[in-house]
Amino acid sequence: MQRRSFLLGGIKAVGFAAAGGIVWSAALSSSKANALSLRPPGAVVESEFLKRCIRCGLCVEACPFGTLKLSGNGDVPLGTPYFKPREVACEMCEDIPCVPICPTNALETELVSRDGKLDYRTMKMGVAVLDHETCLAYWGLRCDACYRVCPLNGEALLIELKHNERTGRHSYLLPVVDYSVCTGCGKCEQACITEKPSIFVQPREVAMGAVGKHYIQGWNPEDEGRLDVNRVIKPRDDAASELNSFEFNTDDFGGEK
Amino acid sequence: MKILILRRIVQIGLLVLFALGSFAGCKILQGDISSSLFLETIPLSDPYALLQFFASGAFVGSTAIIGGLIILGFYAIFAGRAFCAFVCPMNLITDFAAFLRRKLNIDSLGEGAGFSRKLRYWILGLSLVVSFVMGIAAFEAISPISAMYRAIVFGSGVLSAGLLGALCVFLFDLFGQKHGFCGHICPLGAFYSSISHFALLRVKYDNDKCTKCMKCKQICPEPQVLNIISKESGSVNSGECTRCGRCIEVCADYALKFSIINFAK
């Protein structure tokens, strides 16, 4: 009888632990789900960032402009740093004080350095996305508020000229973002004059596609170096390979010669 | 009263220093209790948070690990579970709830919910399992202690989460169970309990002076650690003792005092 009650007690404890674990995990997965928050410069990818961030707020204290905030609501996982460019954009400090102070490498100095030196131009907090429907410049009106405040204007944000067919005598002055240069500081979003900003920063994982490693730019010597000329592609041993293995001949399909 | 006042000075003093770091740019203590920088040079980190990080498979920097070892060493070698009584902000809330329970005579209704004091060790273990499975520090993500600290140190934006967490703990301790959170639920307290077995700072008991009034056991938030009272002289050896000194202050016979244990003896 004693053994039986011991076993029952053990099963009860494990059952309780499992129930608690499931509830706990569910609460965590819902808090992890949101990938739409903009992180401080030098942040590692969001999933890894959530693992490493100890939520101490040292980066927030280091920020001299009050850009970085700690999350206090459900939109962003509790206690993690984020910023809202429409409220306060990142000023891209030369000494990037928020990054080296991170004790857990959730913000990595290497990610904002070039040749071993901190370089604000390497920041990749996000990327500015432009809504052509609501941007006044795309209506043909003269507005270059975003271009004027862009710290890297002429590189990250360009103005493209295009003939305005509607009036027949004017030019569009269209802001265009170069994703390879844009740091996602959000000065443009803060300055945009439309009611809800027509140019706004999104996390790079959200706004950008990925071409895949099997595409190689033949015109780009650096990228072409990835091409392995000695690689032999072995045919697979399946039905699809069988179809592809014989010489293609239109006769086989009853086509005309 | 002296020890109580000292505890409140340390607790509130740390909060003030952290808040000055956040609001006034004062560089004495920056960050918060999960991780901080003392005098711009010495890192300090929560070792239990780091343990969850290891379980989740996160590769954290050496700064945090050094900071964690400093804190771990301080409590494991010297202060024992004193974190709970001298540093943790939730102690202000739970002590207030315990005070109200005594004054409003809620204690006369019994202990309450009836959670076991072992539950916290289960939660401690579970937090590491959940951290491993979910790949994120499980308790850090929901900790009402961190939330409360952030609310005080960083203010406005994080205020509501911290207040709600503290309110939950307060109501649970007041109406749910006597010493409910710190004594039964909190995995951070359980962590410090489990590393405090060899700490030097202990409460020492003299059975010859004791008149067996048992006031110490009534006031103690972890009364099971006072199992030697009225039996034999010696020191309180359980890691669950928070070194809060309430028993020392309440004792009219001078039978209890702090001592640094002497292993050479």
mmCIF file of C-alpha atoms in Angstrom, chain A residues 6 85 104 139 160 167 224 237 243:
data_model
loop_
_atom_site.group_PDB
_atom_site.id
_atom_site.type_symbol
_atom_site.label_atom_id
_atom_site.label_comp_id
_atom_site.label_asym_id
_atom_site.label_seq_id
_atom_site.Cartn_x
_atom_site.Cartn_y
_atom_site.Cartn_z
ATOM 1 C CA PHE A 6 4.326 6.706 -3.253
ATOM 2 C CA PRO A 85 10.798 56.354 -34.500
ATOM 3 C CA THR A 104 24.882 39.718 -22.345
ATOM 4 C CA TRP A 139 1.080 62.721 -55.835
ATOM 5 C CA GLU A 160 14.465 60.341 -58.263
ATOM 6 C CA THR A 167 0.236 68.103 -65.508
ATOM 7 C CA GLU A 224 30.932 34.871 -58.133
ATOM 8 C CA ASP A 237 17.672 8.147 -58.479
ATOM 9 C CA LEU A 243 12.417 11.800 -67.136
#
